[in-house]
PDB file of C-alpha atoms and ligand atoms in Angstrom:
ATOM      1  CA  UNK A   1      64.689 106.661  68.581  1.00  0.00           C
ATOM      2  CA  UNK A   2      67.049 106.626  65.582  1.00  0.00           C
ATOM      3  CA  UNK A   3      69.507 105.991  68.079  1.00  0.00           C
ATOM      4  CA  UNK A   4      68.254 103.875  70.350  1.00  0.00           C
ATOM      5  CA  UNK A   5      71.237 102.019  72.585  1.00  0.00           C
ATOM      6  CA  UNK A   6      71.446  98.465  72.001  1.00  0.00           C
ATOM      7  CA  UNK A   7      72.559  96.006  75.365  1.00  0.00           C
ATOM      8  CA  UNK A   8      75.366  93.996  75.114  1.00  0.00           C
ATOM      9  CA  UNK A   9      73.457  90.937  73.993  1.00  0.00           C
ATOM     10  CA  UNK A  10      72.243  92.875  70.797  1.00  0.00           C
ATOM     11  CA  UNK A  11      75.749  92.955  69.354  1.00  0.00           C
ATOM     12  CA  UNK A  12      75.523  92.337  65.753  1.00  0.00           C
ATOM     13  CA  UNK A  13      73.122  95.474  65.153  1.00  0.00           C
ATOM     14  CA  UNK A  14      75.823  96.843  62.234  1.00  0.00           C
ATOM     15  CA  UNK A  15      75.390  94.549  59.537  1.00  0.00           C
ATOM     16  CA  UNK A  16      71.669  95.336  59.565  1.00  0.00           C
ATOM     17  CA  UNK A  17      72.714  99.212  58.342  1.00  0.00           C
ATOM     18  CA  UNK A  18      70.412  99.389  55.113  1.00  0.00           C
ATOM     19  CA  UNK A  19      71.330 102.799  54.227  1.00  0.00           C
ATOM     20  CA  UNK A  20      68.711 105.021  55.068  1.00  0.00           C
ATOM     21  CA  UNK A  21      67.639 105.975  58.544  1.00  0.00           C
ATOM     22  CA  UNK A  22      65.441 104.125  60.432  1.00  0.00           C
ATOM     23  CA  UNK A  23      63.679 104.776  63.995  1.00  0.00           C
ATOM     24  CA  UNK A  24      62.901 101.765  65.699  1.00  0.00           C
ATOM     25  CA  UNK A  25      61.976  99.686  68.966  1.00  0.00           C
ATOM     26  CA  UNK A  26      61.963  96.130  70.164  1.00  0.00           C
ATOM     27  CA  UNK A  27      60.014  94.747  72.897  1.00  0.00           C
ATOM     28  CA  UNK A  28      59.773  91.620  74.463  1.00  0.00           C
ATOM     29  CA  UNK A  29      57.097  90.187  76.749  1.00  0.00           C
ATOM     30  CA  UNK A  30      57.044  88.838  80.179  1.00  0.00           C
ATOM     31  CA  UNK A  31      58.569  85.004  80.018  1.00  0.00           C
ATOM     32  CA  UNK A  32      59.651  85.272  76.511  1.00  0.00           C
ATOM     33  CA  UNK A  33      55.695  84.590  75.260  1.00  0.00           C
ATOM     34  CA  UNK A  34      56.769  87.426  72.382  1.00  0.00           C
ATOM     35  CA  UNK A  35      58.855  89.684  70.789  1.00  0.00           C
ATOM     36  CA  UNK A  36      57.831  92.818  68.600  1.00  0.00           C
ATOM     37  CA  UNK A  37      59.905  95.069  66.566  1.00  0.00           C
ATOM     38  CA  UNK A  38      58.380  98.730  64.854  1.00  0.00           C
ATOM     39  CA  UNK A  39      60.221 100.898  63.078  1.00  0.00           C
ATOM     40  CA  UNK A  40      59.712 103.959  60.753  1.00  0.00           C
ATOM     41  CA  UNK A  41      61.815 105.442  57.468  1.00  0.00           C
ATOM     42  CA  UNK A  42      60.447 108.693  56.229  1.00  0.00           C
ATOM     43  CA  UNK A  43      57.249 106.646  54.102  1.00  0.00           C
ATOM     44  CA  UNK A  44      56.854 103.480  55.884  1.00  0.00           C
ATOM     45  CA  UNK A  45      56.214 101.795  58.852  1.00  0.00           C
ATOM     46  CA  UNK A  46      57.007  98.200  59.575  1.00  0.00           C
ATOM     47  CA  UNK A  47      55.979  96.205  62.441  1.00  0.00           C
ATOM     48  CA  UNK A  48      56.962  92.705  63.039  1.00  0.00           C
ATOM     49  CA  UNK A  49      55.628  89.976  65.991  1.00  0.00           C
ATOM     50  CA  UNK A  50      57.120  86.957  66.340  1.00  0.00           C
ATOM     51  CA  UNK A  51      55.728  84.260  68.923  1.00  0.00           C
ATOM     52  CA  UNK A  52      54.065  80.922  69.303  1.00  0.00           C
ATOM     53  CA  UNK A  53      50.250  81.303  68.372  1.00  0.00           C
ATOM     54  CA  UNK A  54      49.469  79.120  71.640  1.00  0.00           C
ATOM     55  CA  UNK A  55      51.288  82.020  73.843  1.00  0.00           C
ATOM     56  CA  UNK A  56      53.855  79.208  74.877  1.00  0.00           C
ATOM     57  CA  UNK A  57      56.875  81.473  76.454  1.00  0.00           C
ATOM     58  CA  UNK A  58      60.393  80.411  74.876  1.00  0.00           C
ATOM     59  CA  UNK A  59      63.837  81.287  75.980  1.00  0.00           C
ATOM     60  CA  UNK A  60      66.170  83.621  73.669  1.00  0.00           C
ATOM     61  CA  UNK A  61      62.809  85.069  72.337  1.00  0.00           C
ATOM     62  CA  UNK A  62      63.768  88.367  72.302  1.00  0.00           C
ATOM     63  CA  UNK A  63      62.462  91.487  70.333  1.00  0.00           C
ATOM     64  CA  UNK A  64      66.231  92.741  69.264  1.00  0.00           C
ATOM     65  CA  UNK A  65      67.332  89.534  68.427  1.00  0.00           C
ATOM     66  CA  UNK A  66      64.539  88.135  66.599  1.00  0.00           C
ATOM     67  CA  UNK A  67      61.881  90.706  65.328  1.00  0.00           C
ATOM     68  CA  UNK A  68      64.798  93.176  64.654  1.00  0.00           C
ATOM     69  CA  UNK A  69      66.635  91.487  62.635  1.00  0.00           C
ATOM     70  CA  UNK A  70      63.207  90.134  60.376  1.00  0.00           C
ATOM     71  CA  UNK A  71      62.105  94.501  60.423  1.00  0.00           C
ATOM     72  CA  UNK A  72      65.073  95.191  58.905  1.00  0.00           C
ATOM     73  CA  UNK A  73      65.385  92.744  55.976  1.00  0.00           C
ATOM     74  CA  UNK A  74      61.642  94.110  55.412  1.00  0.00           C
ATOM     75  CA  UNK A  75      62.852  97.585  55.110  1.00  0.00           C
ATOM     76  CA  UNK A  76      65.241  95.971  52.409  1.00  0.00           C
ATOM     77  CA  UNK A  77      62.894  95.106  50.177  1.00  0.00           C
ATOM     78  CA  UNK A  78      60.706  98.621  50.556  1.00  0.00           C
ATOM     79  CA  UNK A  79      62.329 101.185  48.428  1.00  0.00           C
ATOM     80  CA  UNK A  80      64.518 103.611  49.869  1.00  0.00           C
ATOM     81  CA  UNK A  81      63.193 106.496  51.496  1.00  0.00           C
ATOM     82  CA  UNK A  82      64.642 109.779  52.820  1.00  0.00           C
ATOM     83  CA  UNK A  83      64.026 110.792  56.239  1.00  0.00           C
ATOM     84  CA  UNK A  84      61.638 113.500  56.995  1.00  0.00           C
ATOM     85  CA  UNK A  85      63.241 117.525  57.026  1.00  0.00           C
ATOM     86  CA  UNK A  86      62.944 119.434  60.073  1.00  0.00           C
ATOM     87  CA  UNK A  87      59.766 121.189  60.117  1.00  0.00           C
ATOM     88  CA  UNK A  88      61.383 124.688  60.809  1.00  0.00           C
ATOM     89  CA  UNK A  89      58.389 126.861  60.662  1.00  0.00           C
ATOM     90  CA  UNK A  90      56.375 125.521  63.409  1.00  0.00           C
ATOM     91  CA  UNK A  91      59.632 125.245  65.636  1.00  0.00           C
ATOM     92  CA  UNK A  92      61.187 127.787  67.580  1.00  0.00           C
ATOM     93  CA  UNK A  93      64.244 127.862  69.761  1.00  0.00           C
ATOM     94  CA  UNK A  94      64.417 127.719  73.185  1.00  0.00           C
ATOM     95  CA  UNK A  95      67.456 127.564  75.914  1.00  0.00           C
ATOM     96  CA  UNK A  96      66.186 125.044  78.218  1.00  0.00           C
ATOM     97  CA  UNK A  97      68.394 123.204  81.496  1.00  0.00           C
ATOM     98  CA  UNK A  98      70.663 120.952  80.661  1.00  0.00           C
ATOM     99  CA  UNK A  99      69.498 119.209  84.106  1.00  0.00           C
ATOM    100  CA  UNK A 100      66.397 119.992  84.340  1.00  0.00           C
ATOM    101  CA  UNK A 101      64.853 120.054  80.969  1.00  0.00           C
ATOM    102  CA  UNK A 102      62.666 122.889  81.637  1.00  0.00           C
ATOM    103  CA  UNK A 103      63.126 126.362  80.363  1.00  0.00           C
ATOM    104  CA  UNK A 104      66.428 127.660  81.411  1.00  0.00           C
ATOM    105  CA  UNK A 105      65.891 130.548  84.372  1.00  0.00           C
ATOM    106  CA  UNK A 106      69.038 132.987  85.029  1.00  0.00           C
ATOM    107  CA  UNK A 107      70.308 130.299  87.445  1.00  0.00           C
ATOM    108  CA  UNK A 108      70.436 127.476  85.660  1.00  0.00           C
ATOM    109  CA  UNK A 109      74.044 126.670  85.520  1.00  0.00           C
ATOM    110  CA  UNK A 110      74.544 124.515  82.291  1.00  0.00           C
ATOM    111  CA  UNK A 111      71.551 125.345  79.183  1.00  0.00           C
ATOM    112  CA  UNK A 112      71.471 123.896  75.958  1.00  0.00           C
ATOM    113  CA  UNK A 113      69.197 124.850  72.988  1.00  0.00           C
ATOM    114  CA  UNK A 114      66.265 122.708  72.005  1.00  0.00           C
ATOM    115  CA  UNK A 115      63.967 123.013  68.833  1.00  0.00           C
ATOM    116  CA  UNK A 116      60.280 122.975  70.182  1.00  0.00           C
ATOM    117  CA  UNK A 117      56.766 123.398  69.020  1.00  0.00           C
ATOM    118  CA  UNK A 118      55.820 127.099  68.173  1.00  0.00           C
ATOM    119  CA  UNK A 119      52.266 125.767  69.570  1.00  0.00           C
ATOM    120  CA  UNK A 120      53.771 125.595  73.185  1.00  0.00           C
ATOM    121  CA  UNK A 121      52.836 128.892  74.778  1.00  0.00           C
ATOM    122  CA  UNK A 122      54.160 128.851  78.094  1.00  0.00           C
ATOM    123  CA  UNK A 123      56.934 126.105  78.989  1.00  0.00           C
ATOM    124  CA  UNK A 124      57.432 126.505  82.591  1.00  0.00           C
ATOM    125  CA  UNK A 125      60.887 128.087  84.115  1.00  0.00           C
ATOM    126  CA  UNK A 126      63.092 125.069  85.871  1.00  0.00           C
ATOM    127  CA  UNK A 127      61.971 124.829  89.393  1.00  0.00           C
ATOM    128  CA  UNK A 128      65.054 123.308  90.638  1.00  0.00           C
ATOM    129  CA  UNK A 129      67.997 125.637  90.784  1.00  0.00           C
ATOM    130  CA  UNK A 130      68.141 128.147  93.186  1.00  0.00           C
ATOM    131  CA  UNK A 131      70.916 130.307  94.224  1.00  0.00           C
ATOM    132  CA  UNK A 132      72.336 129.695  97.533  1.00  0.00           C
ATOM    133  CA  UNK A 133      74.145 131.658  99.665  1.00  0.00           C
ATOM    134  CA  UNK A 134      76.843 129.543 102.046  1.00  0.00           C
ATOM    135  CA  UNK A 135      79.022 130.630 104.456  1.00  0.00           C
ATOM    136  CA  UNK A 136      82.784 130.410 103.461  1.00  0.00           C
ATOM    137  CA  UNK A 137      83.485 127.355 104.931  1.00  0.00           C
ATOM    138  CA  UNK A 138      80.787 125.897 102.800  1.00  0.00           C
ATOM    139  CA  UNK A 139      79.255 124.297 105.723  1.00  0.00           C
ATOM    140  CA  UNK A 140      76.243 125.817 106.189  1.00  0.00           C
ATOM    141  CA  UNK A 141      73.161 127.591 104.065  1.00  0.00           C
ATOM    142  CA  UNK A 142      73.107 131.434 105.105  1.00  0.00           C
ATOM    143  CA  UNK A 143      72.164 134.805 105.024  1.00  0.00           C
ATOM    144  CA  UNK A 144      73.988 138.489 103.490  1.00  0.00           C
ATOM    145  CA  UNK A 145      73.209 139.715 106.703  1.00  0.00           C
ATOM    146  CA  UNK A 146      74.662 136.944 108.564  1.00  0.00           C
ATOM    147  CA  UNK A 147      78.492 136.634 106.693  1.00  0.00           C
ATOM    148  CA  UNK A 148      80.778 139.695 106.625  1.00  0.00           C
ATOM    149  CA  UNK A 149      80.978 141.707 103.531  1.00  0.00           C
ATOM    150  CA  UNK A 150      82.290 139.780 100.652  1.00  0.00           C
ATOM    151  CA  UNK A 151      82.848 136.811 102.313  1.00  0.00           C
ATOM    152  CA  UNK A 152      79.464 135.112 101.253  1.00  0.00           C
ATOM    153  CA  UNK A 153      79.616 132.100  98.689  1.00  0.00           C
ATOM    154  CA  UNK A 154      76.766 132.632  96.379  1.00  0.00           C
ATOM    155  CA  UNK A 155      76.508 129.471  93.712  1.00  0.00           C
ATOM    156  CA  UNK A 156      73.379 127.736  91.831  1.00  0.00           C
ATOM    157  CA  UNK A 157      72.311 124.597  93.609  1.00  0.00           C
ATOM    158  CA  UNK A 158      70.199 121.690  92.018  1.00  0.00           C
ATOM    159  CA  UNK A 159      67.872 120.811  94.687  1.00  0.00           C
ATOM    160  CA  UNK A 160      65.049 118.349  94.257  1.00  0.00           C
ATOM    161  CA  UNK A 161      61.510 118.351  96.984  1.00  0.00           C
ATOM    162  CA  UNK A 162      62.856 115.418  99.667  1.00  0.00           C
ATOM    163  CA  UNK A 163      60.805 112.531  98.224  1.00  0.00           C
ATOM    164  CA  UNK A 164      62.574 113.409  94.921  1.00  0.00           C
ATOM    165  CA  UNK A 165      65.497 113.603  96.199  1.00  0.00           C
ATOM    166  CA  UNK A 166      65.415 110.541  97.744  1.00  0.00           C
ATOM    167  CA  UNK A 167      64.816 108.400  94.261  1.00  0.00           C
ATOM    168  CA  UNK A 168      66.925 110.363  92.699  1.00  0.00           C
ATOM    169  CA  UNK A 169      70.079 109.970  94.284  1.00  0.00           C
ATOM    170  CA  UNK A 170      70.187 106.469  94.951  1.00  0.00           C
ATOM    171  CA  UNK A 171      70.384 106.518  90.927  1.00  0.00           C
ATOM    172  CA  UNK A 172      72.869 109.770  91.068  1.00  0.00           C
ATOM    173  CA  UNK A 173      75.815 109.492  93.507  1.00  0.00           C
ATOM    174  CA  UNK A 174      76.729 112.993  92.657  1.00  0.00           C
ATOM    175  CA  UNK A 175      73.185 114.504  94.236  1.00  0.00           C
ATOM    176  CA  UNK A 176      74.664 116.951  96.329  1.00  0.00           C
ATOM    177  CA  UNK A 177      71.864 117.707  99.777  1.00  0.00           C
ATOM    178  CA  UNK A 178      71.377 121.114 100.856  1.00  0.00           C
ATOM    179  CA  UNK A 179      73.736 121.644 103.511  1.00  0.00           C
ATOM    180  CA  UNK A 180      72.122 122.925 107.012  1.00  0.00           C
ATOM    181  CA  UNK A 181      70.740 126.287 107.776  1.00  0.00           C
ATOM    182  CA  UNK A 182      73.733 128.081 109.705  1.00  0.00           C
ATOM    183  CA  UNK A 183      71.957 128.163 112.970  1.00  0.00           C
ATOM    184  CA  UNK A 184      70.516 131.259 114.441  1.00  0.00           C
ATOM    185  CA  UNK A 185      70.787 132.672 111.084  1.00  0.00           C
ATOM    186  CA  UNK A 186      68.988 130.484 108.566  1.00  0.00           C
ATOM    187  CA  UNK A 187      66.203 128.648 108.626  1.00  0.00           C
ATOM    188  CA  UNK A 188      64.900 126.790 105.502  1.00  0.00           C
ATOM    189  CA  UNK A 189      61.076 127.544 104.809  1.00  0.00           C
ATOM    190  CA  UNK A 190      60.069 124.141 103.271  1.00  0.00           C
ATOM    191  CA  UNK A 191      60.042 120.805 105.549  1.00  0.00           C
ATOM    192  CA  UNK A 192      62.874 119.469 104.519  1.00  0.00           C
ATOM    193  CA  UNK A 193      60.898 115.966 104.944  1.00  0.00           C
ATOM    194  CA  UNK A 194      58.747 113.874 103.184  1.00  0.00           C
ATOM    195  CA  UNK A 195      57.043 110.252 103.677  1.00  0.00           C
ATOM    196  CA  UNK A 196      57.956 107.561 101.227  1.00  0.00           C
ATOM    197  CA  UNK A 197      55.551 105.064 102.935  1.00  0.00           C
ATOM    198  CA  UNK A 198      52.477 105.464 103.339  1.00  0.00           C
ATOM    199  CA  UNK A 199      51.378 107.743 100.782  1.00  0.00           C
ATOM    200  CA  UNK A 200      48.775 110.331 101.639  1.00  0.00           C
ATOM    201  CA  UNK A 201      45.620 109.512 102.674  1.00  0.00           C
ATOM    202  CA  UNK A 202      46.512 105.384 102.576  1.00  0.00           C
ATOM    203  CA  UNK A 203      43.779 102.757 103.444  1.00  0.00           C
ATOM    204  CA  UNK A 204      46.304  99.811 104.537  1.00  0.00           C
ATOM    205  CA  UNK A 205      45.255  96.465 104.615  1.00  0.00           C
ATOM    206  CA  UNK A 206      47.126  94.817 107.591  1.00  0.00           C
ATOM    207  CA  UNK A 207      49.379  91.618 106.255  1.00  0.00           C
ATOM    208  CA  UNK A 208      49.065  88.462 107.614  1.00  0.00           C
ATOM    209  CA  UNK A 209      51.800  86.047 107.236  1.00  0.00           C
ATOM    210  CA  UNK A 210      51.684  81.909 105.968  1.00  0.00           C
ATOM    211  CA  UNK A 211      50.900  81.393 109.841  1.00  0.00           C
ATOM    212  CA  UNK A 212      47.810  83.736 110.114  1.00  0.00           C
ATOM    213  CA  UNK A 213      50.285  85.947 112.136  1.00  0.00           C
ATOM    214  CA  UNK A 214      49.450  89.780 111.881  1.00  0.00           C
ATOM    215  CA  UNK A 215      52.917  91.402 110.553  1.00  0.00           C
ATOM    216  CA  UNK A 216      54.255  94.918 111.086  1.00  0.00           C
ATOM    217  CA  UNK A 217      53.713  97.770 108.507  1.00  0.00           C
ATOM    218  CA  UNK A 218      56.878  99.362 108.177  1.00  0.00           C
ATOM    219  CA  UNK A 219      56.798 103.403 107.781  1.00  0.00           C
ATOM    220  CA  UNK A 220      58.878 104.888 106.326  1.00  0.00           C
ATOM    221  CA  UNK A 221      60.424 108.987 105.282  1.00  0.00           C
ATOM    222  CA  UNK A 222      62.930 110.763 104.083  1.00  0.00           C
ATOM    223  CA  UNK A 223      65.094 114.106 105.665  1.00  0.00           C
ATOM    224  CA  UNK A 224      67.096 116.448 103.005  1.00  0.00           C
ATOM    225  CA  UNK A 225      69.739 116.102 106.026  1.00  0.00           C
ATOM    226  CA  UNK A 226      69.702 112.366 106.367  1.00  0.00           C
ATOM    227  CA  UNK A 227      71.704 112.837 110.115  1.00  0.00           C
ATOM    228  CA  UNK A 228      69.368 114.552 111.137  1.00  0.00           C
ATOM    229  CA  UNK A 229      66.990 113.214 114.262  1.00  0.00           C
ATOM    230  CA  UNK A 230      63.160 112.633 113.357  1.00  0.00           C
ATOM    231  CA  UNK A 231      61.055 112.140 116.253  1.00  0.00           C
ATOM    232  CA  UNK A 232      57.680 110.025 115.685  1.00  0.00           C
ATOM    233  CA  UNK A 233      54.414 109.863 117.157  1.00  0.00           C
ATOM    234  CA  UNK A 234      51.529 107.535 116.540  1.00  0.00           C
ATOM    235  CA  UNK A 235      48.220 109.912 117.505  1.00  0.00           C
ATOM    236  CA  UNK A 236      49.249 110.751 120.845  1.00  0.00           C
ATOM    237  CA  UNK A 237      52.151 108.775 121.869  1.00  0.00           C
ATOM    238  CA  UNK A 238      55.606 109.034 121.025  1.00  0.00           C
ATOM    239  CA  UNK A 239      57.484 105.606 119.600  1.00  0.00           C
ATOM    240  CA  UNK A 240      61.051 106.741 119.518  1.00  0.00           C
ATOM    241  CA  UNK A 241      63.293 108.225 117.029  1.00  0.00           C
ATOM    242  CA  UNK A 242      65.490 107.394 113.843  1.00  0.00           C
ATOM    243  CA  UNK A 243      68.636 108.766 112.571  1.00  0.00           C
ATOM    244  CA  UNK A 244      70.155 107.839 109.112  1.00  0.00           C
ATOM    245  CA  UNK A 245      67.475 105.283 108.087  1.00  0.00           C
ATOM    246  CA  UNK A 246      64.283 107.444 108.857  1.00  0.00           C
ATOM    247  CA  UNK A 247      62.048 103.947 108.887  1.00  0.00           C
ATOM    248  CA  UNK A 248      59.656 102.190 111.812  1.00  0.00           C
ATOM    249  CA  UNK A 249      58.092  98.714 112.188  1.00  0.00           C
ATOM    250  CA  UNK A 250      54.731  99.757 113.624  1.00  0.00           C
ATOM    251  CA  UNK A 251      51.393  97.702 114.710  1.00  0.00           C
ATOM    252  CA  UNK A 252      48.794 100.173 114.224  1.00  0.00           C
ATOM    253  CA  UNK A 253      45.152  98.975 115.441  1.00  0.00           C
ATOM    254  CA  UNK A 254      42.443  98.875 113.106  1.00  0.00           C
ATOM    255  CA  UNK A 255      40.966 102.378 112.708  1.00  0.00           C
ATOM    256  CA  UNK A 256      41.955 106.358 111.234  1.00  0.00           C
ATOM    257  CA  UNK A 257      45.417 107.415 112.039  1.00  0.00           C
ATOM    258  CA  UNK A 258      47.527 110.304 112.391  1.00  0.00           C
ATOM    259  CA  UNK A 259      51.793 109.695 112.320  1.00  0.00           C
ATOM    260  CA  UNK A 260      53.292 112.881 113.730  1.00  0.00           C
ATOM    261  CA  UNK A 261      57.058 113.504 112.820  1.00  0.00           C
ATOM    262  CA  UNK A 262      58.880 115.934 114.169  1.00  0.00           C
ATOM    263  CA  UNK A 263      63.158 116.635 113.296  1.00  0.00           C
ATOM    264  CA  UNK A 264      65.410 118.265 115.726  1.00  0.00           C
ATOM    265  CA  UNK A 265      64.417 121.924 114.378  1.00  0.00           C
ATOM    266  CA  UNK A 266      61.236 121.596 114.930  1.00  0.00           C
ATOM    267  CA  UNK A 267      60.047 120.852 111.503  1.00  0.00           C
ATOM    268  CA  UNK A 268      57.000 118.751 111.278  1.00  0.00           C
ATOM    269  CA  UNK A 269      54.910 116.310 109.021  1.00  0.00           C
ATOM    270  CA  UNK A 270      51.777 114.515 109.619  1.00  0.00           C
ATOM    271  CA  UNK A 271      50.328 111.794 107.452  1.00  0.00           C
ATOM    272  CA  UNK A 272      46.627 110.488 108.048  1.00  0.00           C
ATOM    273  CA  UNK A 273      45.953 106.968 106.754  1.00  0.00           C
ATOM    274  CA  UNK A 274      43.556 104.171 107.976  1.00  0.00           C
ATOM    275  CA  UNK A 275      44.286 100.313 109.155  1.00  0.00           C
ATOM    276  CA  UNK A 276      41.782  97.591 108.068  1.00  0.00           C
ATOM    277  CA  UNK A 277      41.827  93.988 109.007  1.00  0.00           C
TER     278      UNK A 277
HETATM  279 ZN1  LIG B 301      67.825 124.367  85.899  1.00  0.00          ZN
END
């Protein structure tokens, strides 16, 4: 937090350099009712509010622009303290993932090493890269005993459980999905599918719109191969199927339910959940 990045409309932060390192953080509250401002040097703490005492919201009222600055001059007038040394005896080193943040396995492609706490016994191994084999096109996932000798693209991949995935790379264009099992060869062990919506075991209350209307629940999941077909079923009938946009407006009657998804390989997912009026 000594380096906490300041938005755009905090511009102004340099002139409040006092010397001596400081780690701070500003908050603001919902409709500008406050602003707060804490901040540490090596001996003191500071903490400034500023608001109305009624709670009455203003605009502008913002922790970086209005608590900051006040924190600061109050660090002014403490006297000057150094920052604290690294603690080297309880730390230890440790090559951790550069992606990940976990320890660093064999596969991990890019490691970096971190200081930690000697009192951390067991810091689990980064679950995420695996080595995968791919034909030489690149096309598809495969096997050694599927590719001719030598001819077998081996390479650590960074691949995320489907729902993960999913969140992940609408914030990270450069999320690369595994690509398919060659077929007849390779075929991938975990469902490659997940449900966003509903979440296991869900007790849904069914909305009603302004007009007393019942509205549709929409379901929703997601496929590590988003071109893939999913087939669904509501208990025993089948609704239709989804490609791309893996997501159904459905009308389930009040009651226990089981949604029954199947993809074109045969992989399947069921989700139980309940409707209530
Ligand atoms: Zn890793």
């Amino acid at each position: 937090m000594k380096s906490v990045i300041r938005p755009p409309e905090e511009t102004g932060w340099e002139h409040f350099t006092s010397g001596q390192n400081i780690a701070w953080k500003t908050g603001t509250s919902y409709g500008f009712r406050d602003a707060w401002s804490i901040g540490i040097s090596g001996r003191y703490v500071v903490g400034v509010w500023v608001g109305n005492a009624s709670g009455e919201g203003r605009a502008g009222l913002l922790g970086g622009l209005t608590a900051g600055p006040l924190m600061f001059r109050l660090f002014d007038l403490l006297p000057t303290s150094s920052w604290y040394d690294v603690p080297h005896d309880d730390l230890k080193e440790q090559q951790v993932c550069k992606k990940s943040g976990y320890r660093a396995s064999p596969v991990c492609p890019e490691t970096e090493t971190l200081l930690i706490p000697q009192t951390i016994k067991s810091n689990p191994v980064c679950p995420y890269h695996h080595l995968i084999h791919l034909t030489p096109d690149r096309q598809f996932q495969t096997r050694k005993s599927c590719e001719p000798e030598g001819k077998i693209i081996s390479e650590p991949w960074f691949v995320l459980p489907p729902l993960m995935a999913w969140y992940y790379s609408r914030q990270k264009p450069d999320y690369r999905f595994l690509p398919p099992g060659k077929p007849g060869c390779f075929e991938s062990e975990n469902t490659p599918m997940d449900f966003i919506y509903p979440p296991p075991g869900a007790t849904i209350m069914r909305p009603v719109d302004f007009d007393g209307e019942q509205e549709k629940i929409v379901f929703k999941v997601v496929h590590s191969n988003p071109e893939t077909e999913i087939f669904w079923h509501l208990d025993q009938d089948y609704l239709g199927k989804t490609r791309d946009s893996h997501e159904m407006e459905l009308e389930p009657e009040e009651g226990q339910h089981l949604l029954t998804l199947v993809d074109d390989k045969g992989n399947k997912i069921i989700r139980k959940f309940t409707i209530k009026e």
